[in-house]
Short mmCIF file of C-alpha atoms in Angstrom, two decimals:
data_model
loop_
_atom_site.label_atom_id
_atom_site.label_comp_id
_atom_site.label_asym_id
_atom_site.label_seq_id
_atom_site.Cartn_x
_atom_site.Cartn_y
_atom_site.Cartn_z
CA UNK A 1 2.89 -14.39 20.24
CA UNK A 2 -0.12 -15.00 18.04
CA UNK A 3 -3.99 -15.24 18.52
CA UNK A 4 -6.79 -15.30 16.60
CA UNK A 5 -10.65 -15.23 16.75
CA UNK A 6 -13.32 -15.37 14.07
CA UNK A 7 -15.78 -12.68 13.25
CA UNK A 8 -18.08 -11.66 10.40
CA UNK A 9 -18.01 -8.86 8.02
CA UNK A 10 -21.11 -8.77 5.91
CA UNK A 11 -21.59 -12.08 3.87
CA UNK A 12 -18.04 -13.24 4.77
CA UNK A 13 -16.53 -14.93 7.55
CA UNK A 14 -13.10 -14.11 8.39
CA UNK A 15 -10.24 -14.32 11.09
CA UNK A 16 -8.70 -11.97 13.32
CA UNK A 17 -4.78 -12.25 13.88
CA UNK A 18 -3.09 -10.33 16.28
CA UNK A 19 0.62 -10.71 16.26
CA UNK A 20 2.18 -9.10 19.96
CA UNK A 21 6.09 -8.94 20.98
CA UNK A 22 8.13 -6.59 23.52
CA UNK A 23 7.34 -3.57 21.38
CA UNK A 24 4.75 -3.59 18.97
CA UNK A 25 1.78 -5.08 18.02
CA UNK A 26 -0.17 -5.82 14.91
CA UNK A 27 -3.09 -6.46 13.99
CA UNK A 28 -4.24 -8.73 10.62
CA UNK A 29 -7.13 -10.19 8.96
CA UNK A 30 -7.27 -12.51 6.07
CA UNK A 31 -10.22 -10.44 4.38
CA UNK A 32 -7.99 -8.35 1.63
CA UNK A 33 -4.50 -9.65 3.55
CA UNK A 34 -4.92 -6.20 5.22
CA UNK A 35 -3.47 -4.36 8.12
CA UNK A 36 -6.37 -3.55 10.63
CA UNK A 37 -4.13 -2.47 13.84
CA UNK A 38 -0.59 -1.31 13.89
CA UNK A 39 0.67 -0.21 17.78
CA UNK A 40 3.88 1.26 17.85
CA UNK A 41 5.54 3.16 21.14
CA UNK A 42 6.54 6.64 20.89
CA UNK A 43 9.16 8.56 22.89
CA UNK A 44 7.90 7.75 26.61
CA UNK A 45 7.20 4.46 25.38
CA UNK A 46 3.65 4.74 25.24
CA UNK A 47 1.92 2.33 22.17
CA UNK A 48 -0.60 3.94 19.95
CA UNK A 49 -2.55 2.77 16.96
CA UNK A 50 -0.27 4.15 13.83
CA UNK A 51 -2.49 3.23 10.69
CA UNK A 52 -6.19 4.53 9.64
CA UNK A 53 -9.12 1.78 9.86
CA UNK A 54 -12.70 1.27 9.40
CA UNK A 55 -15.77 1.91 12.27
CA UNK A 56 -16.66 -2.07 11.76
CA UNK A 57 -15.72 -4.90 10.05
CA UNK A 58 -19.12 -4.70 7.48
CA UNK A 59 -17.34 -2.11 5.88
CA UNK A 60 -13.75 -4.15 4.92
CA UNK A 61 -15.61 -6.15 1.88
CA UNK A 62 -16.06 -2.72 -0.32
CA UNK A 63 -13.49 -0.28 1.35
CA UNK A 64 -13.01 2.69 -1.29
CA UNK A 65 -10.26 3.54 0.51
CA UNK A 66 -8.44 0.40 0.43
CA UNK A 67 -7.33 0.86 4.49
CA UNK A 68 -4.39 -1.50 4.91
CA UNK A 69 -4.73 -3.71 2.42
CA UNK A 70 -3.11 -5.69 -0.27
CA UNK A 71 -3.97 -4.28 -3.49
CA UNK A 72 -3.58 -6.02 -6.41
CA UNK A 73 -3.69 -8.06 -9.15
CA UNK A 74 -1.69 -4.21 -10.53
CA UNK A 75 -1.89 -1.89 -7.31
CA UNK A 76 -2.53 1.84 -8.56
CA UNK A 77 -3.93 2.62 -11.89
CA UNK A 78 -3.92 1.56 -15.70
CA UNK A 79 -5.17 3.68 -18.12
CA UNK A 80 -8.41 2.67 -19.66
CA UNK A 81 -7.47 -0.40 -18.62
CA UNK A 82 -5.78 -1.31 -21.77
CA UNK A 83 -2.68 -3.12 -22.04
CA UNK A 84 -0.69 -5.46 -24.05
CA UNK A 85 1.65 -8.73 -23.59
CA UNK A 86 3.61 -9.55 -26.35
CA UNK A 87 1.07 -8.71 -29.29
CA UNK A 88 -1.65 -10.08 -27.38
CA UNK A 89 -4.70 -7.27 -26.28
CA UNK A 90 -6.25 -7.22 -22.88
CA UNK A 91 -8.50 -5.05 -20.76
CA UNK A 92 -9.30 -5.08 -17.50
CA UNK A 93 -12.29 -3.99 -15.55
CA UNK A 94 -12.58 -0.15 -15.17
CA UNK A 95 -13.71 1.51 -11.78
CA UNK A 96 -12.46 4.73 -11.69
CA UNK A 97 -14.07 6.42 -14.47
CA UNK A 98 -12.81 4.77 -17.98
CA UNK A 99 -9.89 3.43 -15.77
CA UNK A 100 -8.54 0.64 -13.75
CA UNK A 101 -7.47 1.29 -10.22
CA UNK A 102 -6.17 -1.25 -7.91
CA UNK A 103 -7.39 -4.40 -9.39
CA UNK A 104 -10.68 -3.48 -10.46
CA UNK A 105 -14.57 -3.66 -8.09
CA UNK A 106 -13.62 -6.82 -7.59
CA UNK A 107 -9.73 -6.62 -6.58
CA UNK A 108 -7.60 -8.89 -4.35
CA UNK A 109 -8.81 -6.75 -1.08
CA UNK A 110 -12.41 -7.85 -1.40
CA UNK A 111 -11.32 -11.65 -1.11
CA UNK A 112 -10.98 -13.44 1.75
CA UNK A 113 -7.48 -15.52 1.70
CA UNK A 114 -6.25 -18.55 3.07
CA UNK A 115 -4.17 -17.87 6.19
CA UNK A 116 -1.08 -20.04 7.60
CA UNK A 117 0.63 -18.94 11.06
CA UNK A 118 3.93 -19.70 12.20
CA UNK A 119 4.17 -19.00 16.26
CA UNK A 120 7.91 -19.43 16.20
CA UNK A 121 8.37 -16.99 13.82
CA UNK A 122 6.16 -14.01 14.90
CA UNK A 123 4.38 -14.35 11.22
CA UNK A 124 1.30 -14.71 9.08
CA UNK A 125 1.38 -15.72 5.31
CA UNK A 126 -1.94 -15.04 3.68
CA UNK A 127 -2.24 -16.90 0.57
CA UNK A 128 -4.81 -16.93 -2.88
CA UNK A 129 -5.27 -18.03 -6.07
CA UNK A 130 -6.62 -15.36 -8.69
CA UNK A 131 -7.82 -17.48 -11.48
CA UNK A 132 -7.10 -16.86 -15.51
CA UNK A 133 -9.44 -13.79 -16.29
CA UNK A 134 -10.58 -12.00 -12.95
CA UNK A 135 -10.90 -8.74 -13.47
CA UNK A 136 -9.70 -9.42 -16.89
CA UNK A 137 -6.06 -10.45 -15.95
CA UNK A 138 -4.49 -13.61 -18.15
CA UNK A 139 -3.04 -16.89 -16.16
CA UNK A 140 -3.80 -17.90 -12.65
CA UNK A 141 -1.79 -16.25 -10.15
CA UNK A 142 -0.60 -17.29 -6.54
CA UNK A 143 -0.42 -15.03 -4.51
CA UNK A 144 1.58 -14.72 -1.03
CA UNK A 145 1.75 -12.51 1.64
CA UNK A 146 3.95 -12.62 4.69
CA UNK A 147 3.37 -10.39 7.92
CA UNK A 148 6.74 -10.78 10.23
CA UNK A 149 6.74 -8.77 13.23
CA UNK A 150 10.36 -8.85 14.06
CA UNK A 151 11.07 -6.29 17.32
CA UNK A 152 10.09 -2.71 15.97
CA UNK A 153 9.53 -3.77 12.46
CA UNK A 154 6.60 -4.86 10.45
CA UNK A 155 8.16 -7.18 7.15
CA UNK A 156 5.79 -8.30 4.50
CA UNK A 157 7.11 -10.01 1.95
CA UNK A 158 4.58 -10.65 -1.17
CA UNK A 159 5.41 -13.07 -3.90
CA UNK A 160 3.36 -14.74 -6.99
CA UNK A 161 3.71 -17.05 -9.74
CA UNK A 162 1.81 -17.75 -13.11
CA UNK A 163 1.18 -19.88 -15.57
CA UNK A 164 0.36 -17.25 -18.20
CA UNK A 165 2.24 -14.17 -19.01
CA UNK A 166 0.38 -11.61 -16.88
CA UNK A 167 0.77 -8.60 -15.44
CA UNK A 168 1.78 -7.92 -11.47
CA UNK A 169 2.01 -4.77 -8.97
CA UNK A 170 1.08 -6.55 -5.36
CA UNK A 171 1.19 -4.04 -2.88
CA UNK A 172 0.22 -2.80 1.09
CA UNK A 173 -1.89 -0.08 1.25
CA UNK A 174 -1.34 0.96 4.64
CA UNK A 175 -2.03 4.79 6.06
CA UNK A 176 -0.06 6.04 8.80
CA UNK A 177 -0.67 8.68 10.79
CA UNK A 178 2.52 8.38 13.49
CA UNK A 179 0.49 10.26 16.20
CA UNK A 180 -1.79 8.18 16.36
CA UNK A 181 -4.62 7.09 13.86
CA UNK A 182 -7.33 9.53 15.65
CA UNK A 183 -5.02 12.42 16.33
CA UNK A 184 -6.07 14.75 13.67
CA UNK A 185 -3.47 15.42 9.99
CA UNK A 186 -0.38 14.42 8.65
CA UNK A 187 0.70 17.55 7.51
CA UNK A 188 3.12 18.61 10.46
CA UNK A 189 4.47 15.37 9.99
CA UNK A 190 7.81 15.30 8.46
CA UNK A 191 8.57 13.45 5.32
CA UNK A 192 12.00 12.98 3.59
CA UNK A 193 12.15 10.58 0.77
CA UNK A 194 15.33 9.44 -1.33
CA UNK A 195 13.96 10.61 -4.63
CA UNK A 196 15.85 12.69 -7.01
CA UNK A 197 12.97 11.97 -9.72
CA UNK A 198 8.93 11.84 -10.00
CA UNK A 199 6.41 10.98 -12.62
CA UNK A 200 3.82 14.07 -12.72
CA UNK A 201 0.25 13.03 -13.50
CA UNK A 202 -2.68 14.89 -15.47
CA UNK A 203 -5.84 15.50 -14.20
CA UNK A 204 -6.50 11.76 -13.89
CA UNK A 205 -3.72 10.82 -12.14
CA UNK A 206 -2.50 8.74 -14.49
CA UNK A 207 1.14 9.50 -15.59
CA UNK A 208 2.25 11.83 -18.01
CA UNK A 209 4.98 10.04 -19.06
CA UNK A 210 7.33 12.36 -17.82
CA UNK A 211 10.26 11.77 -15.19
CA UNK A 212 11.55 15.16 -13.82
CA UNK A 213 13.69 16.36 -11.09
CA UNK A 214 12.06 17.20 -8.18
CA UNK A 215 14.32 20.64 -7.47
CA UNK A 216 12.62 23.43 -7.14
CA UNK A 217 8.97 21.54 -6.92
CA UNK A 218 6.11 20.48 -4.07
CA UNK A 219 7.94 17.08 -4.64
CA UNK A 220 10.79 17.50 -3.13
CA UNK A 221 11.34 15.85 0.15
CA UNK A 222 15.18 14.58 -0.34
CA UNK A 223 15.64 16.82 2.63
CA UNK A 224 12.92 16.35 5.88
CA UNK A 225 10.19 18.13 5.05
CA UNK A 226 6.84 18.82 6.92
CA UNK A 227 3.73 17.06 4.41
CA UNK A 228 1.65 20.29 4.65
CA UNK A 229 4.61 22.64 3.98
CA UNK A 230 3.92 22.90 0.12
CA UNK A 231 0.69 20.42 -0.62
CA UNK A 232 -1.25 23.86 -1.44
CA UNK A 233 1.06 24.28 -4.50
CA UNK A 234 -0.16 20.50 -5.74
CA UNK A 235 -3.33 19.81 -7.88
CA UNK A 236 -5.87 16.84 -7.28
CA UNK A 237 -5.87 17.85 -3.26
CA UNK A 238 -2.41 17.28 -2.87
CA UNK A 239 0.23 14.42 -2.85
CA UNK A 240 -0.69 11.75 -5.14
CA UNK A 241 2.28 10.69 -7.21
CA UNK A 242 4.54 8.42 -7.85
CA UNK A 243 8.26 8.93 -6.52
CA UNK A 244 11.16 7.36 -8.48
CA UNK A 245 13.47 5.88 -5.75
CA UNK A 246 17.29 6.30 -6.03
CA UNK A 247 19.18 3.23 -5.78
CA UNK A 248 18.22 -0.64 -6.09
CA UNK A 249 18.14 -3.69 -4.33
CA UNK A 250 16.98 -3.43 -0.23
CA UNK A 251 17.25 -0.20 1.15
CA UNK A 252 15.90 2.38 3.14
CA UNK A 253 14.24 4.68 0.63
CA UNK A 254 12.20 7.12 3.38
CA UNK A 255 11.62 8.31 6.84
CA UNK A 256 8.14 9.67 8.21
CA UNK A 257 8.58 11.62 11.49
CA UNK A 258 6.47 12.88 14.19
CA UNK A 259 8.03 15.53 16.13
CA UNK A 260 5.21 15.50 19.06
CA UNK A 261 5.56 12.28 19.77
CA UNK A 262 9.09 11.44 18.35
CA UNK A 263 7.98 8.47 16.72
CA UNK A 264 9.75 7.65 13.41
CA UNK A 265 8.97 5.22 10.60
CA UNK A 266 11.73 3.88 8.44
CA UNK A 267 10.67 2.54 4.80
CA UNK A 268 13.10 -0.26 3.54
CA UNK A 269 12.14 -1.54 -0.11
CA UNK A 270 13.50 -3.53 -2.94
CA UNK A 271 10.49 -1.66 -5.40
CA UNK A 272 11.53 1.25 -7.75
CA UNK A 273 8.89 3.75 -7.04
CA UNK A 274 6.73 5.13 -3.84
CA UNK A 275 3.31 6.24 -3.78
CA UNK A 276 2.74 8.53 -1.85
CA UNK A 277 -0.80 9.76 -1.09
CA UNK A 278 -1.56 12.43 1.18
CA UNK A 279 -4.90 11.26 2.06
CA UNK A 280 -6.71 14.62 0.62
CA UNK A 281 -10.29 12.70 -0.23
CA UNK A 282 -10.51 11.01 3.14
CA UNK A 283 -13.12 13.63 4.33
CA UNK A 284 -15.75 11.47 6.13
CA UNK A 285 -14.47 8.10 5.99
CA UNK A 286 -15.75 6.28 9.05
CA UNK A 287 -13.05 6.02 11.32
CA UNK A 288 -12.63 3.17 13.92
CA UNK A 289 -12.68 3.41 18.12
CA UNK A 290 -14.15 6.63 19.29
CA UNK A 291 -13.08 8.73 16.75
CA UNK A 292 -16.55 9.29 14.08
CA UNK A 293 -15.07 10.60 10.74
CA UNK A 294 -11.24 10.70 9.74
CA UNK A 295 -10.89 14.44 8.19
CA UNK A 296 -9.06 15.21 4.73
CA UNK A 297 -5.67 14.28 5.25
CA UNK A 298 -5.85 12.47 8.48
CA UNK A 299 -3.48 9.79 6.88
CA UNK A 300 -0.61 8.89 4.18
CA UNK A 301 0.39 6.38 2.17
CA UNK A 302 3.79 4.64 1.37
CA UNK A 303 2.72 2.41 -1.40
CA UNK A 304 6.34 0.37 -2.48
CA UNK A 305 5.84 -0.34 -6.12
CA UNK A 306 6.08 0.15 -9.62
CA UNK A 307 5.00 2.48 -11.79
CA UNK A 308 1.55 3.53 -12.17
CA UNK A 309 0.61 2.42 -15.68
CA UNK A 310 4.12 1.33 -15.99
CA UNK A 311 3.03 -1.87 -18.97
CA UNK A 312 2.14 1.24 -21.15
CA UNK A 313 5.24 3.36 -21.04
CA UNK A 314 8.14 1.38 -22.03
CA UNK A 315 10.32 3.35 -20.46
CA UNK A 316 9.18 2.98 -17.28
CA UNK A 317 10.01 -0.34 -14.86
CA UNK A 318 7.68 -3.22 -16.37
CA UNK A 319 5.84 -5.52 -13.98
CA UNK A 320 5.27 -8.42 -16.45
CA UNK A 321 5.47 -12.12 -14.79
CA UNK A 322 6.10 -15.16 -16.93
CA UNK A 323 5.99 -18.62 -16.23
CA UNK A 324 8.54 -19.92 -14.14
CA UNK A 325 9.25 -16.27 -12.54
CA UNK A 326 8.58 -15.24 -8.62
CA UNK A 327 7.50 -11.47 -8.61
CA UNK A 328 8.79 -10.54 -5.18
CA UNK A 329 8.04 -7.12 -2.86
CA UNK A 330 9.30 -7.21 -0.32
CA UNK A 331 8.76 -3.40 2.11
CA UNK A 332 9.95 -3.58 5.99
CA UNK A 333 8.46 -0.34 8.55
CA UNK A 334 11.12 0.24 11.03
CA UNK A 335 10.07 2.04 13.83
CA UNK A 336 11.94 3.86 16.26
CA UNK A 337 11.69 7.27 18.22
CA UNK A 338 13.75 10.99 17.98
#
């Protein structure tokens, strides 16, 4: 079932989805193609709000923390924001010091998209042009999102075309906290992630270059793992890296877990890499319902993706879109309970 109302936030007007069935229920607005509500039911069967959100809408437009949203034109960060496409310069907008992080000031989550709802379906496609040179990005670029709720799982599958070589990492920037989004930290929660490999940062998280083995390291979670277990042995407050997923094509790549209330989150993906972000620099965020703040890790991210500054390490999966190409992400949250 679907319903939506209209509301303001700041100098925009947007719209209000709420897609319902037997089991879950989620909550979407066109403003950034984000994720405002995400209810989920935990062992007794009891729904609670899963992912972090802001005190009012005013604050969606300029979000630093990018709650639920779809990041983009290139999700995660570029360095300098310098890159090339055969032989030809460009450079993008910087906002993170000299660098480019999630599509620049003026990325795809402070637009608000066109939205088209399909009742019998359970699902929401949000839907925007980027024209040639926003943020600095060549070609225009359509973009489309697709919310599914389909029983216990949330699908969104994002595509985009071009007319200009360009360059593409479209992805949902959802935080979860599985106790609910105003229960306190992650870091009892228990993390296991099909990752043999990771791409250590320096002290701007920006990639090394580097792909190592994650034996013997903070980073590895190939076994279930508690979030806070080893985060004090991690630099930059904690988890903020890049995972390199085993396998390819659709798969479950992950499981988040928590053991209070036995509800468990299933990550399937068709992306190479994970970001996963601990939430360590949430301190004071504005939180939404009765909670005030949201404290330092209060939330994590499962970013499906590729590579953070992948177009300038050749070695690394490359995220450049031609002409006639679809680039396709496609992430599904399963949810069930232990």
């Amino acid at each position: 079932m679907l319903d939506s109302f209209t509301a303001t936030a700041g100098d925009h007007d947007i719209t209000i989805t709420t897609i319902t069935n037997d089991v879950c229920r989620v909550v979407l607005t066109d403003l950034g193609a984000r994720i405002l509500e995400l209810h989920a039911p935990d062992r007794d069967g009891v729904l609670a709000d899963v992912v972090l959100g802001r005190k009012s809408y005013d604050e969606l437009p300029r979000d630093p923390y990018y709650f639920g949203v779809t990041a983009g034109r290139y999700a995660n960060r570029i360095r300098e924001g310098r890159f090339e496409i055969d032989g030809t310069k460009h450079a993008v907008t910087p906002n993170e010091g000299a660098n480019h992080v999630h599509g620049g000031p003026r990325g795809f989550d402070t637009h608000v998209w066109s939205t088209a709802l399909d009742p019998e379906r359970d699902s929401v496609t949000f839907l925007r042009r980027s024209p040639d040179g926003e943020e600095g990005y060549p070609g225009n670029l359509d973009a489309h999102v697709t919310y599914t709720l389909d029983g216990a799982a949330l699908e969104i599958r994002i595509e985009a075309e071009t007319d200009r070589p360009t360059l593409v990492n479209l992805v949902n920037h959802a935080y979860f906290n599985l106790a609910g989004h105003d229960s306190g930290t992650v870091l009892e929660q228990v993390l296991q992630v099909d990752a043999s490999t990771y791409t250590p940062v320096d002290a701007e998280l920006l990639p090394t270059g580097e792909i190592l083995s994650v034996a013997g390291t903070p980073f590895d979670f190939r076994t279930e793992t508690p979030i806070g277990k080893n985060i004090a042995a991690v630099d930059n407050a904690g988890y903020d890296h890049n995972w390199v997923l085993d396998g390819d094509g659709m798969r479950q790549v992950a499981t988040l877990t928590d053991p209070a209330s036995g509800r468990r989150l299933t990550l399937v993906t068709d992306q190479p890499g994970i970001q996963v972000y601990a939430g360590g620099y949430l301190e004071g965020a504005s939180a939404k319902g009765d909670l005030d703040t949201y404290a330092a890790f209060a939330g994590v991210t499962a970013e499906m993706q590729t590579f953070p500054d992948s177009i300038n390490h050749a070695h690394f999966p490359q995220r450049v879109l031609r002409p006639g190409e679809t680039y396709v992400n496609v992430v599904r949250y399963e949810f069930s309970v232990v």
